[in-house]
Amino acid sequence: MSSAGVRVTRAQAEDLIRKGVALAIEARDEFWAAYSREEAGKRKTEEAGGGTRQRPLVAASVGCYGAAQADGSEYRGAYGLTVEELMDWHRPRLAILGETDADLLAFETIPCQAEVVAILQLLREGREQEGSAPTSRRTPCWITLACQDATHLNSGESLVSCVQLVKALDTGSRPQVVGLGVNCCAPQHVEGALTVLREGLLTISAAKEVISAAKGSERILIAYPNSGEVWQDKRWLPGTGVCPSSRDFADLARKWVVAGARVLGGCCRTTPETIKALRACLLAK
């Protein structure tokens, strides 16, 4: 039951998950058809660095356990659950989303090492059961971590340890985890966190298209922080952020690109105006 008092059955909830992806794909396809007609596949665009514009990708969100509890535990990273319990919790949603036509799976706002391990174990479980499990489809994915500073998850655990886990558990010539990064952390920590991730991964793809990373052994860096406002008593405290304007957020993003980020955006307390400012700032660089 949501805070608004709306009740849904499990079957209805599963249908809503599928519908969310379908609507995103529908919106993308409508945009792309209109864009293609207008450009006729010939016109060059600034955002692709002089090349033709890329067809947008749809990433299906796989949120963290804490966010579903509505108690702010994703900002503490203290679940009190085992890896196996987290795997059991994530498995049904991953099975549903793995069957959709999403281009990627986005594991977001992951605040603790146990949840990182659970995700990686589920992905491996799917690969090992190839052809027999709903999760066996090798949909590329990214994992973005929720951090309290530039070197630690919200749980207080080392950011470096998560890089090591990804390298150890997502093995093979073609990684399924094609991106690693941070989201819903304060913007002032992003540059440092990206540096930690970049140095840990060693091989970072600068490919223009995210999904192309799945063809090789490289991974891309991702960053979409929140506004930096403080979360307290189950609410954001207005005016406590480090980016009082969308322009401030966009200016910081220049440093994230220099630090290696290839996918950028905004999370909690950012707005469409933030994304507009971000896009304008990056195109003007």
Short mmCIF file of C-alpha atoms in Angstrom, two decimals:
data_model
loop_
_atom_site.label_atom_id
_atom_site.label_comp_id
_atom_site.label_asym_id
_atom_site.label_seq_id
_atom_site.Cartn_x
_atom_site.Cartn_y
_atom_site.Cartn_z
CA MET A 1 0.00 0.00 0.00
CA SER A 2 1.38 3.42 -0.91
CA SER A 3 1.25 6.53 1.25
CA ALA A 4 -1.82 7.55 -0.76
CA GLY A 5 -3.58 4.36 0.30
CA VAL A 6 -3.65 2.69 -3.13
CA ARG A 7 -3.66 -1.09 -2.94
CA VAL A 8 -2.54 -3.36 -5.75
CA THR A 9 -2.18 -7.10 -6.01
CA ARG A 10 1.15 -8.75 -6.80
CA ALA A 11 -0.03 -9.42 -10.35
CA GLN A 12 -1.04 -5.78 -10.79
CA ALA A 13 2.32 -4.62 -9.42
CA GLU A 14 4.14 -6.86 -11.89
CA ASP A 15 2.02 -5.50 -14.75
CA LEU A 16 2.86 -1.95 -13.68
CA ILE A 17 6.58 -2.75 -13.80
CA ARG A 18 6.21 -4.06 -17.34
CA LYS A 19 4.02 -1.12 -18.32
CA GLY A 20 6.60 1.36 -17.09
CA VAL A 21 9.21 -0.07 -19.44
CA ALA A 22 6.73 -0.29 -22.31
CA LEU A 23 5.76 3.37 -21.93
CA ALA A 24 9.40 4.45 -21.89
CA ILE A 25 10.08 2.46 -25.06
CA GLU A 26 6.96 3.88 -26.70
CA ALA A 27 8.02 7.45 -25.88
CA ARG A 28 11.55 6.81 -27.16
CA ASP A 29 10.30 5.28 -30.39
CA GLU A 30 7.87 8.14 -31.03
CA PHE A 31 10.63 10.67 -30.50
CA TRP A 32 13.05 8.77 -32.69
CA ALA A 33 10.57 8.39 -35.53
CA ALA A 34 9.82 12.14 -35.48
CA TYR A 35 13.51 13.02 -35.24
CA SER A 36 14.43 10.68 -38.08
CA ARG A 37 11.78 12.16 -40.32
CA GLU A 38 13.01 15.67 -39.61
CA GLU A 39 16.67 14.90 -40.05
CA ALA A 40 16.28 12.26 -42.74
CA GLY A 41 19.32 10.57 -41.27
CA LYS A 42 21.67 13.15 -42.79
CA ARG A 43 21.91 16.15 -40.55
CA LYS A 44 24.77 16.29 -38.06
CA THR A 45 24.17 17.16 -34.44
CA GLU A 46 26.32 18.88 -31.87
CA GLU A 47 25.60 16.47 -29.03
CA ALA A 48 27.24 13.56 -30.83
CA GLY A 49 30.46 15.49 -31.28
CA GLY A 50 29.78 16.10 -34.96
CA GLY A 51 28.40 12.63 -35.70
CA THR A 52 24.82 11.61 -36.24
CA ARG A 53 22.69 11.59 -33.14
CA GLN A 54 22.46 8.29 -31.34
CA ARG A 55 19.17 6.51 -30.86
CA PRO A 56 18.26 6.94 -27.16
CA LEU A 57 18.46 3.87 -24.94
CA VAL A 58 15.88 2.77 -22.38
CA ALA A 59 17.27 1.72 -19.01
CA ALA A 60 14.87 -0.16 -16.73
CA SER A 61 15.38 0.92 -13.14
CA VAL A 62 16.05 -1.72 -10.51
CA GLY A 63 15.91 0.32 -7.32
CA CYS A 64 17.53 -0.62 -4.05
CA TYR A 65 15.86 -2.47 -1.19
CA GLY A 66 16.01 0.59 1.06
CA ALA A 67 13.99 2.80 -1.28
CA ALA A 68 11.11 0.30 -1.19
CA GLN A 69 10.98 0.50 2.61
CA ALA A 70 10.20 4.25 2.55
CA ASP A 71 12.20 4.76 5.73
CA GLY A 72 15.35 6.37 4.35
CA SER A 73 17.43 3.23 4.87
CA GLU A 74 19.05 3.72 1.48
CA TYR A 75 20.76 6.76 3.03
CA ARG A 76 22.08 4.66 5.88
CA GLY A 77 22.85 1.43 4.06
CA ALA A 78 21.99 -0.61 7.14
CA TYR A 79 19.44 -3.21 6.09
CA GLY A 80 20.11 -6.02 8.53
CA LEU A 81 19.64 -8.54 5.72
CA THR A 82 21.94 -11.23 4.37
CA VAL A 83 23.08 -11.43 0.76
CA GLU A 84 20.73 -14.37 0.24
CA GLU A 85 17.75 -12.42 1.60
CA LEU A 86 18.56 -9.50 -0.70
CA MET A 87 18.83 -11.89 -3.63
CA ASP A 88 15.39 -13.29 -2.83
CA TRP A 89 13.97 -9.77 -2.67
CA HIS A 90 15.49 -8.61 -5.97
CA ARG A 91 14.96 -11.83 -7.94
CA PRO A 92 11.26 -11.37 -8.90
CA ARG A 93 11.73 -7.84 -10.25
CA LEU A 94 14.89 -8.78 -12.08
CA ALA A 95 13.07 -11.70 -13.69
CA ILE A 96 10.30 -9.38 -14.91
CA LEU A 97 12.58 -6.63 -16.17
CA GLY A 98 14.94 -9.12 -17.79
CA GLU A 99 12.08 -10.24 -20.03
CA THR A 100 11.27 -6.72 -21.24
CA ASP A 101 12.75 -4.99 -24.26
CA ALA A 102 14.74 -2.52 -22.17
CA ASP A 103 18.19 -1.88 -23.59
CA LEU A 104 19.78 -1.88 -20.14
CA LEU A 105 19.03 -2.60 -16.51
CA ALA A 106 19.93 0.21 -14.11
CA PHE A 107 20.65 -0.95 -10.56
CA GLU A 108 20.39 2.36 -8.73
CA THR A 109 21.12 3.95 -5.35
CA ILE A 110 22.88 0.86 -4.01
CA PRO A 111 24.15 1.86 -0.53
CA CYS A 112 25.92 -1.22 0.83
CA GLN A 113 28.29 -3.97 -0.20
CA ALA A 114 25.85 -6.79 0.57
CA GLU A 115 23.41 -5.46 -2.02
CA VAL A 116 26.18 -5.15 -4.61
CA VAL A 117 27.08 -8.79 -4.00
CA ALA A 118 23.41 -9.83 -4.20
CA ILE A 119 23.04 -8.12 -7.59
CA LEU A 120 26.22 -9.62 -8.99
CA GLN A 121 25.28 -13.09 -7.72
CA LEU A 122 21.86 -12.82 -9.34
CA LEU A 123 23.39 -11.82 -12.65
CA ARG A 124 25.77 -14.76 -12.46
CA GLU A 125 22.90 -17.04 -11.46
CA GLY A 126 21.11 -16.03 -14.62
CA ARG A 127 24.14 -16.64 -16.80
CA GLU A 128 24.75 -20.06 -15.28
CA GLN A 129 21.12 -21.03 -15.86
CA GLU A 130 21.19 -19.82 -19.44
CA GLY A 131 18.11 -20.82 -21.31
CA SER A 132 16.18 -22.00 -18.26
CA ALA A 133 15.78 -18.93 -16.03
CA PRO A 134 13.99 -15.64 -16.72
CA THR A 135 17.11 -13.81 -15.56
CA SER A 136 19.31 -15.61 -18.06
CA ARG A 137 18.93 -12.98 -20.77
CA ARG A 138 22.25 -11.11 -20.82
CA THR A 139 20.78 -7.62 -20.74
CA PRO A 140 23.65 -5.18 -20.19
CA CYS A 141 23.38 -3.27 -16.93
CA TRP A 142 24.97 -0.60 -14.82
CA ILE A 143 25.32 -0.32 -11.07
CA THR A 144 25.32 3.10 -9.44
CA LEU A 145 26.25 3.45 -5.80
CA ALA A 146 24.92 5.78 -3.10
CA CYS A 147 27.89 7.32 -1.30
CA GLN A 148 28.31 9.44 1.83
CA ASP A 149 31.57 10.92 0.52
CA ALA A 150 34.10 10.34 -2.25
CA THR A 151 35.42 7.05 -0.88
CA HIS A 152 32.63 5.37 1.11
CA LEU A 153 29.17 3.99 0.48
CA ASN A 154 26.34 5.21 2.68
CA SER A 155 26.97 2.10 4.76
CA GLY A 156 30.50 3.33 5.47
CA GLU A 157 32.04 0.53 3.42
CA SER A 158 34.82 1.18 0.95
CA LEU A 159 33.96 2.29 -2.57
CA VAL A 160 37.06 0.53 -3.84
CA SER A 161 35.75 -2.77 -2.48
CA CYS A 162 32.73 -2.52 -4.79
CA VAL A 163 34.99 -2.12 -7.82
CA GLN A 164 36.86 -5.20 -6.74
CA LEU A 165 33.61 -7.13 -6.38
CA VAL A 166 32.48 -6.19 -9.87
CA LYS A 167 35.81 -7.24 -11.36
CA ALA A 168 35.75 -10.51 -9.42
CA LEU A 169 32.13 -11.54 -9.97
CA ASP A 170 31.33 -10.12 -13.42
CA THR A 171 33.93 -12.08 -15.29
CA GLY A 172 34.39 -13.24 -18.84
CA SER A 173 35.36 -11.66 -22.13
CA ARG A 174 32.09 -9.71 -22.32
CA PRO A 175 31.00 -8.11 -19.03
CA GLN A 176 27.32 -7.78 -18.24
CA VAL A 177 27.99 -4.80 -15.96
CA VAL A 178 28.90 -2.28 -18.64
CA GLY A 179 28.86 0.74 -16.33
CA LEU A 180 29.65 1.68 -12.76
CA GLY A 181 29.07 4.99 -11.03
CA VAL A 182 27.28 7.00 -8.37
CA ASN A 183 23.78 8.39 -8.00
CA CYS A 184 21.69 10.15 -5.35
CA CYS A 185 24.79 11.34 -3.55
CA ALA A 186 25.77 14.97 -2.96
CA PRO A 187 27.27 16.58 -6.07
CA GLN A 188 30.42 17.72 -4.28
CA HIS A 189 31.47 14.08 -3.81
CA VAL A 190 31.04 12.98 -7.41
CA GLU A 191 34.38 14.03 -8.87
CA GLY A 192 36.34 12.24 -6.15
CA ALA A 193 34.16 9.12 -6.33
CA LEU A 194 34.60 8.92 -10.09
CA THR A 195 38.34 9.15 -9.65
CA VAL A 196 38.23 6.22 -7.22
CA LEU A 197 36.12 4.16 -9.61
CA ARG A 198 38.24 5.03 -12.62
CA GLU A 199 41.46 4.06 -10.91
CA GLY A 200 39.89 0.83 -9.70
CA LEU A 201 38.49 -0.22 -13.05
CA LEU A 202 41.62 0.79 -14.98
CA THR A 203 39.91 0.19 -18.33
CA ILE A 204 37.20 2.73 -19.06
CA SER A 205 35.35 2.92 -22.34
CA ALA A 206 34.87 6.32 -23.91
CA ALA A 207 32.43 4.82 -26.39
CA LYS A 208 29.72 7.18 -27.59
CA GLU A 209 27.03 4.56 -27.15
CA VAL A 210 26.65 2.94 -23.74
CA ILE A 211 25.65 -0.45 -24.95
CA SER A 212 28.78 -0.73 -27.11
CA ALA A 213 30.74 -1.32 -23.92
CA ALA A 214 29.15 -4.75 -23.75
CA LYS A 215 31.08 -5.74 -26.86
CA GLY A 216 34.43 -5.46 -25.12
CA SER A 217 36.02 -5.61 -21.70
CA GLU A 218 35.66 -1.93 -20.85
CA ARG A 219 33.15 -0.26 -18.57
CA ILE A 220 31.87 3.29 -18.57
CA LEU A 221 31.53 5.73 -15.68
CA ILE A 222 28.15 7.16 -14.71
CA ALA A 223 27.08 10.06 -12.48
CA TYR A 224 23.65 11.41 -11.58
CA PRO A 225 23.73 12.88 -8.07
CA ASN A 226 20.95 14.61 -6.16
CA SER A 227 20.92 18.35 -5.43
CA GLY A 228 22.97 17.90 -2.27
CA GLU A 229 20.11 18.71 0.08
CA VAL A 230 20.00 16.94 3.44
CA TRP A 231 17.64 14.00 4.03
CA GLN A 232 16.27 14.13 7.56
CA ASP A 233 13.14 12.84 9.26
CA LYS A 234 11.95 11.22 6.03
CA ARG A 235 12.11 14.41 4.01
CA TRP A 236 14.49 16.65 2.12
CA LEU A 237 15.37 19.89 3.85
CA PRO A 238 14.97 22.72 1.31
CA GLY A 239 17.83 25.14 1.01
CA THR A 240 20.49 22.77 2.34
CA GLY A 241 21.91 21.79 -1.04
CA VAL A 242 25.27 22.74 -2.50
CA CYS A 243 23.71 23.55 -5.89
CA PRO A 244 21.19 26.36 -5.33
CA SER A 245 20.60 26.64 -9.07
CA SER A 246 20.52 24.34 -12.08
CA ARG A 247 23.46 26.27 -13.49
CA ASP A 248 25.55 25.46 -10.41
CA PHE A 249 24.79 21.77 -10.92
CA ALA A 250 25.72 21.96 -14.59
CA ASP A 251 28.98 23.76 -13.84
CA LEU A 252 30.02 20.96 -11.49
CA ALA A 253 29.20 18.42 -14.18
CA ARG A 254 32.05 19.71 -16.31
CA LYS A 255 34.42 18.26 -13.71
CA TRP A 256 32.61 14.91 -13.83
CA VAL A 257 33.25 14.67 -17.55
CA VAL A 258 36.92 15.41 -17.01
CA ALA A 259 36.92 12.70 -14.32
CA GLY A 260 35.68 10.21 -16.91
CA ALA A 261 31.85 10.21 -16.70
CA ARG A 262 30.13 9.32 -19.96
CA VAL A 263 26.54 9.15 -18.70
CA LEU A 264 25.31 12.13 -16.68
CA GLY A 265 22.03 13.25 -15.18
CA GLY A 266 20.27 14.20 -11.98
CA CYS A 267 18.54 12.30 -9.19
CA CYS A 268 16.42 13.47 -6.24
CA ARG A 269 15.57 17.16 -6.02
CA THR A 270 16.83 17.87 -9.53
CA THR A 271 14.32 18.97 -12.15
CA PRO A 272 13.83 19.14 -15.93
CA GLU A 273 15.45 22.57 -15.70
CA THR A 274 18.52 20.91 -14.20
CA ILE A 275 18.78 18.56 -17.17
CA LYS A 276 18.31 21.44 -19.63
CA ALA A 277 21.11 23.37 -17.96
CA LEU A 278 23.29 20.26 -17.90
CA ARG A 279 22.78 19.63 -21.59
CA ALA A 280 23.42 23.26 -22.54
CA CYS A 281 26.55 23.39 -20.45
CA LEU A 282 28.01 20.21 -21.93
CA LEU A 283 27.19 21.16 -25.51
CA ALA A 284 28.94 24.49 -24.98
CA LYS A 285 32.18 22.98 -23.72
#
